[in-house]
Amino acid sequence: MTLTQGPDIGLAPTGIDPYLFRGLLQRVAVAVAVVTTPSGPDLPSAGFTATSFTSVSVRPQLVSFCVDTCSASWPAVQCASYVAIHLLRAGQAQIARTFAAQGTDPLADTSTWLPGVYRLPILRDVLATLVCEVAARNPVGDHAVVLARPVFGRHEDGDPLLYHMGRYQRLAIGGE
Ligand SMILES: Cc1cc2nc3c(=O)[nH]c(=O)nc-3n(C[C@H](O)[C@H](O)[C@H](O)COP(=O)(O)O)c2cc1C
C-alpha cells in the first residue's frame, strides 16, 4: 500500500518499521507529567513520569493518560480510584528523571510532596495539579488507556517542561 502517489514514504498495512515509528513519535513535542496514585491498605503510593497525558472531552470533563501494563506502577494504577496528575515546570527535568527511574521509589524523598486528598501524594511547586477520579481503564496493546474525571485542579504561571526528540526541553518563546 502506498500513502501517496509518488515516493514510497513507508506506510505498511500492519505497522511501520519500529525505528520509523519511534522517530515519528519523537517529533511530537509533549508536556511532561507525573502521575501519582494513593496509598492503600495493600499497596504503597506509586508515581511515574508520563508524556501520554492529554485532554479528551470538555463536556463531560475527561482527560487521559496511558500506562504500560508491564510497569511497576501498573498494579497501583489498576487499583486506584483517584490519581493526581502533575504538569512539571521548565527546569524540573530532574523530577521527571526521578519518576522515570526503574527500581527506585520516587516518593522516598518526602520533602518533595505532601499527603493530599484521597491519600494522594501531591508534588510541591509544579506548574499544575489535577486530582481525578478514574473513570475507565481500557487495555490497548501493551498499555492501558486511563480515562479520568477532574475533581480538583490548580495551576500557576510559568513555562512547562517539554519532551521532544528524546530530550527534556523548554519552550522557545516567539514565532508561530
Ligand atoms: C519522557 C518519558 C515519558 C514517559 N511516559 C510514560 C507514559 O506515558 N506511560 C508509561 O506507562 N510510562 C511512561 N514512561 C516510563 C515511566 O516513567 C517509567 O520509566 C517506567 O514506568 C519505569 O519502569 P518500571 O515501572 O517498570 O520500573 C515515560 C518515561 C519517560 C522518560
PDB file of N, CA and C in Angstrom, residues 20-80:
ATOM      1  N   LEU A  20      11.231   3.821  12.510  1.00  0.00           N
ATOM      2  CA  LEU A  20      10.474   4.912  11.901  1.00  0.00           C
ATOM      3  C   LEU A  20       9.360   5.358  12.861  1.00  0.00           C
ATOM      4  N   PHE A  21       8.678   4.389  13.472  1.00  0.00           N
ATOM      5  CA  PHE A  21       7.599   4.686  14.424  1.00  0.00           C
ATOM      6  C   PHE A  21       8.135   5.533  15.575  1.00  0.00           C
ATOM      7  N   ARG A  22       9.271   5.086  16.137  1.00  0.00           N
ATOM      8  CA  ARG A  22       9.889   5.805  17.253  1.00  0.00           C
ATOM      9  C   ARG A  22      10.314   7.211  16.823  1.00  0.00           C
ATOM     10  N   GLY A  23      10.892   7.286  15.630  1.00  0.00           N
ATOM     11  CA  GLY A  23      11.352   8.581  15.111  1.00  0.00           C
ATOM     12  C   GLY A  23      10.204   9.543  14.897  1.00  0.00           C
ATOM     13  N   LEU A  24       9.084   9.018  14.434  1.00  0.00           N
ATOM     14  CA  LEU A  24       7.901   9.868  14.251  1.00  0.00           C
ATOM     15  C   LEU A  24       7.401  10.384  15.597  1.00  0.00           C
ATOM     16  N   LEU A  25       7.309   9.482  16.573  1.00  0.00           N
ATOM     17  CA  LEU A  25       6.775   9.884  17.882  1.00  0.00           C
ATOM     18  C   LEU A  25       7.716  10.853  18.588  1.00  0.00           C
ATOM     19  N   GLN A  26       9.032  10.706  18.335  1.00  0.00           N
ATOM     20  CA  GLN A  26       9.996  11.635  18.960  1.00  0.00           C
ATOM     21  C   GLN A  26       9.791  13.067  18.483  1.00  0.00           C
ATOM     22  N   ARG A  27       9.175  13.204  17.316  1.00  0.00           N
ATOM     23  CA  ARG A  27       8.961  14.544  16.758  1.00  0.00           C
ATOM     24  C   ARG A  27       7.717  15.231  17.311  1.00  0.00           C
ATOM     25  N   VAL A  28       6.971  14.539  18.157  1.00  0.00           N
ATOM     26  CA  VAL A  28       5.819  15.152  18.827  1.00  0.00           C
ATOM     27  C   VAL A  28       6.335  15.809  20.109  1.00  0.00           C
ATOM     28  N   ALA A  29       6.220  17.128  20.205  1.00  0.00           N
ATOM     29  CA  ALA A  29       6.642  17.840  21.425  1.00  0.00           C
ATOM     30  C   ALA A  29       5.505  17.763  22.433  1.00  0.00           C
ATOM     31  N   VAL A  30       5.805  17.243  23.623  1.00  0.00           N
ATOM     32  CA  VAL A  30       4.737  16.997  24.599  1.00  0.00           C
ATOM     33  C   VAL A  30       5.111  17.537  25.975  1.00  0.00           C
ATOM     34  N   ALA A  31       4.081  17.852  26.744  1.00  0.00           N
ATOM     35  CA  ALA A  31       4.279  18.261  28.134  1.00  0.00           C
ATOM     36  C   ALA A  31       4.641  17.037  28.965  1.00  0.00           C
ATOM     37  N   VAL A  32       5.424  17.257  30.005  1.00  0.00           N
ATOM     38  CA  VAL A  32       5.842  16.157  30.882  1.00  0.00           C
ATOM     39  C   VAL A  32       5.005  16.196  32.162  1.00  0.00           C
ATOM     40  N   ALA A  33       4.347  15.076  32.445  1.00  0.00           N
ATOM     41  CA  ALA A  33       3.508  14.956  33.640  1.00  0.00           C
ATOM     42  C   ALA A  33       4.076  13.882  34.557  1.00  0.00           C
ATOM     43  N   VAL A  34       3.718  13.971  35.828  1.00  0.00           N
ATOM     44  CA  VAL A  34       3.965  12.883  36.778  1.00  0.00           C
ATOM     45  C   VAL A  34       2.602  12.474  37.345  1.00  0.00           C
ATOM     46  N   VAL A  35       2.296  11.193  37.224  1.00  0.00           N
ATOM     47  CA  VAL A  35       1.042  10.645  37.755  1.00  0.00           C
ATOM     48  C   VAL A  35       1.352   9.948  39.076  1.00  0.00           C
ATOM     49  N   THR A  36       0.590  10.266  40.120  1.00  0.00           N
ATOM     50  CA  THR A  36       0.754   9.557  41.396  1.00  0.00           C
ATOM     51  C   THR A  36      -0.555   8.863  41.770  1.00  0.00           C
ATOM     52  N   THR A  37      -0.410   7.791  42.545  1.00  0.00           N
ATOM     53  CA  THR A  37      -1.575   7.001  42.973  1.00  0.00           C
ATOM     54  C   THR A  37      -1.629   6.972  44.504  1.00  0.00           C
ATOM     55  N   PRO A  38      -2.796   6.709  45.063  1.00  0.00           N
ATOM     56  CA  PRO A  38      -2.942   6.769  46.528  1.00  0.00           C
ATOM     57  C   PRO A  38      -2.267   5.603  47.235  1.00  0.00           C
ATOM     58  N   SER A  39      -1.955   5.840  48.491  1.00  0.00           N
ATOM     59  CA  SER A  39      -1.545   4.712  49.327  1.00  0.00           C
ATOM     60  C   SER A  39      -2.810   3.975  49.753  1.00  0.00           C
ATOM     61  N   GLY A  40      -2.712   2.660  49.832  1.00  0.00           N
ATOM     62  CA  GLY A  40      -3.869   1.856  50.243  1.00  0.00           C
ATOM     63  C   GLY A  40      -3.449   0.835  51.263  1.00  0.00           C
ATOM     64  N   PRO A  41      -4.379  -0.011  51.704  1.00  0.00           N
ATOM     65  CA  PRO A  41      -4.039  -0.993  52.732  1.00  0.00           C
ATOM     66  C   PRO A  41      -2.997  -1.997  52.250  1.00  0.00           C
ATOM     67  N   ASP A  42      -3.017  -2.317  50.952  1.00  0.00           N
ATOM     68  CA  ASP A  42      -2.116  -3.361  50.438  1.00  0.00           C
ATOM     69  C   ASP A  42      -0.967  -2.820  49.593  1.00  0.00           C
ATOM     70  N   LEU A  43      -1.143  -1.617  49.065  1.00  0.00           N
ATOM     71  CA  LEU A  43      -0.147  -1.082  48.134  1.00  0.00           C
ATOM     72  C   LEU A  43       0.288   0.305  48.578  1.00  0.00           C
ATOM     73  N   PRO A  44       1.600   0.575  48.536  1.00  0.00           N
ATOM     74  CA  PRO A  44       2.033   1.954  48.805  1.00  0.00           C
ATOM     75  C   PRO A  44       1.733   2.832  47.598  1.00  0.00           C
ATOM     76  N   SER A  45       1.835   4.144  47.781  1.00  0.00           N
ATOM     77  CA  SER A  45       1.675   5.076  46.670  1.00  0.00           C
ATOM     78  C   SER A  45       2.728   4.794  45.606  1.00  0.00           C
ATOM     79  N   ALA A  46       2.365   5.100  44.378  1.00  0.00           N
ATOM     80  CA  ALA A  46       3.317   4.961  43.275  1.00  0.00           C
ATOM     81  C   ALA A  46       3.291   6.249  42.461  1.00  0.00           C
ATOM     82  N   GLY A  47       4.289   6.408  41.618  1.00  0.00           N
ATOM     83  CA  GLY A  47       4.311   7.578  40.750  1.00  0.00           C
ATOM     84  C   GLY A  47       5.218   7.316  39.567  1.00  0.00           C
ATOM     85  N   PHE A  48       4.848   7.856  38.432  1.00  0.00           N
ATOM     86  CA  PHE A  48       5.681   7.682  37.239  1.00  0.00           C
ATOM     87  C   PHE A  48       5.537   8.882  36.314  1.00  0.00           C
ATOM     88  N   THR A  49       6.603   9.116  35.567  1.00  0.00           N
ATOM     89  CA  THR A  49       6.615  10.178  34.559  1.00  0.00           C
ATOM     90  C   THR A  49       5.808   9.721  33.359  1.00  0.00           C
ATOM     91  N   ALA A  50       4.984  10.614  32.832  1.00  0.00           N
ATOM     92  CA  ALA A  50       4.141  10.256  31.682  1.00  0.00           C
ATOM     93  C   ALA A  50       4.073  11.421  30.698  1.00  0.00           C
ATOM     94  N   THR A  51       4.295  11.105  29.430  1.00  0.00           N
ATOM     95  CA  THR A  51       4.088  12.114  28.393  1.00  0.00           C
ATOM     96  C   THR A  51       2.815  11.823  27.598  1.00  0.00           C
ATOM     97  N   SER A  52       2.044  10.846  28.070  1.00  0.00           N
ATOM     98  CA  SER A  52       0.821  10.459  27.353  1.00  0.00           C
ATOM     99  C   SER A  52      -0.411  11.208  27.854  1.00  0.00           C
ATOM    100  N   PHE A  53      -0.229  12.141  28.794  1.00  0.00           N
ATOM    101  CA  PHE A  53      -1.379  12.895  29.315  1.00  0.00           C
ATOM    102  C   PHE A  53      -1.977  13.766  28.206  1.00  0.00           C
ATOM    103  N   THR A  54      -3.281  13.738  28.090  1.00  0.00           N
ATOM    104  CA  THR A  54      -3.947  14.623  27.125  1.00  0.00           C
ATOM    105  C   THR A  54      -5.397  14.864  27.523  1.00  0.00           C
ATOM    106  N   SER A  55      -5.991  15.913  26.965  1.00  0.00           N
ATOM    107  CA  SER A  55      -7.411  16.164  27.197  1.00  0.00           C
ATOM    108  C   SER A  55      -8.218  15.302  26.236  1.00  0.00           C
ATOM    109  N   VAL A  56      -9.395  14.905  26.683  1.00  0.00           N
ATOM    110  CA  VAL A  56     -10.246  14.037  25.868  1.00  0.00           C
ATOM    111  C   VAL A  56     -11.583  14.704  25.582  1.00  0.00           C
ATOM    112  N   SER A  57     -12.240  15.253  26.597  1.00  0.00           N
ATOM    113  CA  SER A  57     -13.594  15.780  26.423  1.00  0.00           C
ATOM    114  C   SER A  57     -13.794  16.961  27.381  1.00  0.00           C
ATOM    115  N   VAL A  58     -14.576  17.947  26.918  1.00  0.00           N
ATOM    116  CA  VAL A  58     -14.893  19.110  27.768  1.00  0.00           C
ATOM    117  C   VAL A  58     -16.219  18.881  28.497  1.00  0.00           C
ATOM    118  N   ARG A  59     -17.216  18.339  27.814  1.00  0.00           N
ATOM    119  CA  ARG A  59     -18.497  18.012  28.449  1.00  0.00           C
ATOM    120  C   ARG A  59     -18.830  16.551  28.194  1.00  0.00           C
ATOM    121  N   PRO A  60     -18.658  15.636  29.082  1.00  0.00           N
ATOM    122  CA  PRO A  60     -18.124  15.845  30.425  1.00  0.00           C
ATOM    123  C   PRO A  60     -16.609  16.033  30.374  1.00  0.00           C
ATOM    124  N   GLN A  61     -16.074  16.616  31.447  1.00  0.00           N
ATOM    125  CA  GLN A  61     -14.618  16.792  31.511  1.00  0.00           C
ATOM    126  C   GLN A  61     -13.933  15.435  31.658  1.00  0.00           C
ATOM    127  N   LEU A  62     -13.056  15.149  30.725  1.00  0.00           N
ATOM    128  CA  LEU A  62     -12.285  13.907  30.793  1.00  0.00           C
ATOM    129  C   LEU A  62     -10.876  14.147  30.270  1.00  0.00           C
ATOM    130  N   VAL A  63      -9.904  13.572  30.944  1.00  0.00           N
ATOM    131  CA  VAL A  63      -8.525  13.561  30.462  1.00  0.00           C
ATOM    132  C   VAL A  63      -8.099  12.095  30.369  1.00  0.00           C
ATOM    133  N   SER A  64      -6.945  11.883  29.769  1.00  0.00           N
ATOM    134  CA  SER A  64      -6.452  10.504  29.703  1.00  0.00           C
ATOM    135  C   SER A  64      -4.934  10.475  29.842  1.00  0.00           C
ATOM    136  N   PHE A  65      -4.439   9.332  30.211  1.00  0.00           N
ATOM    137  CA  PHE A  65      -3.005   9.026  30.114  1.00  0.00           C
ATOM    138  C   PHE A  65      -2.902   7.527  29.879  1.00  0.00           C
ATOM    139  N   CYS A  66      -1.755   7.095  29.411  1.00  0.00           N
ATOM    140  CA  CYS A  66      -1.539   5.673  29.153  1.00  0.00           C
ATOM    141  C   CYS A  66      -0.494   5.146  30.116  1.00  0.00           C
ATOM    142  N   VAL A  67      -0.685   3.911  30.518  1.00  0.00           N
ATOM    143  CA  VAL A  67       0.294   3.297  31.424  1.00  0.00           C
ATOM    144  C   VAL A  67       0.655   1.913  30.901  1.00  0.00           C
ATOM    145  N   ASP A  68       1.949   1.632  30.924  1.00  0.00           N
ATOM    146  CA  ASP A  68       2.487   0.341  30.492  1.00  0.00           C
ATOM    147  C   ASP A  68       2.018  -0.730  31.483  1.00  0.00           C
ATOM    148  N   THR A  69       1.334  -1.741  30.983  1.00  0.00           N
ATOM    149  CA  THR A  69       0.781  -2.752  31.899  1.00  0.00           C
ATOM    150  C   THR A  69       1.857  -3.716  32.411  1.00  0.00           C
ATOM    151  N   CYS A  70       3.090  -3.566  31.913  1.00  0.00           N
ATOM    152  CA  CYS A  70       4.210  -4.339  32.486  1.00  0.00           C
ATOM    153  C   CYS A  70       5.014  -3.501  33.478  1.00  0.00           C
ATOM    154  N   SER A  71       4.631  -2.260  33.697  1.00  0.00           N
ATOM    155  CA  SER A  71       5.440  -1.386  34.558  1.00  0.00           C
ATOM    156  C   SER A  71       5.158  -1.663  36.031  1.00  0.00           C
ATOM    157  N   ALA A  72       6.080  -1.220  36.867  1.00  0.00           N
ATOM    158  CA  ALA A  72       5.924  -1.375  38.316  1.00  0.00           C
ATOM    159  C   ALA A  72       4.741  -0.542  38.826  1.00  0.00           C
ATOM    160  N   SER A  73       4.358   0.486  38.080  1.00  0.00           N
ATOM    161  CA  SER A  73       3.257   1.361  38.518  1.00  0.00           C
ATOM    162  C   SER A  73       1.877   0.780  38.200  1.00  0.00           C
ATOM    163  N   TRP A  74       1.825  -0.147  37.262  1.00  0.00           N
ATOM    164  CA  TRP A  74       0.512  -0.613  36.804  1.00  0.00           C
ATOM    165  C   TRP A  74      -0.356  -1.200  37.933  1.00  0.00           C
ATOM    166  N   PRO A  75       0.157  -2.053  38.822  1.00  0.00           N
ATOM    167  CA  PRO A  75      -0.725  -2.583  39.877  1.00  0.00           C
ATOM    168  C   PRO A  75      -1.370  -1.466  40.692  1.00  0.00           C
ATOM    169  N   ALA A  76      -0.624  -0.389  40.953  1.00  0.00           N
ATOM    170  CA  ALA A  76      -1.192   0.721  41.723  1.00  0.00           C
ATOM    171  C   ALA A  76      -2.242   1.470  40.899  1.00  0.00           C
ATOM    172  N   VAL A  77      -1.969   1.673  39.614  1.00  0.00           N
ATOM    173  CA  VAL A  77      -2.946   2.371  38.753  1.00  0.00           C
ATOM    174  C   VAL A  77      -4.192   1.498  38.581  1.00  0.00           C
ATOM    175  N   GLN A  78      -3.985   0.210  38.510  1.00  0.00           N
ATOM    176  CA  GLN A  78      -5.095  -0.731  38.316  1.00  0.00           C
ATOM    177  C   GLN A  78      -6.084  -0.679  39.483  1.00  0.00           C
ATOM    178  N   CYS A  79      -5.562  -0.423  40.686  1.00  0.00           N
ATOM    179  CA  CYS A  79      -6.403  -0.404  41.895  1.00  0.00           C
ATOM    180  C   CYS A  79      -6.932   0.983  42.225  1.00  0.00           C
ATOM    181  N   ALA A  80      -6.361   2.012  41.628  1.00  0.00           N
ATOM    182  CA  ALA A  80      -6.630   3.376  42.110  1.00  0.00           C
ATOM    183  C   ALA A  80      -8.024   3.870  41.723  1.00  0.00           C
TER     184      ALA A  80
END
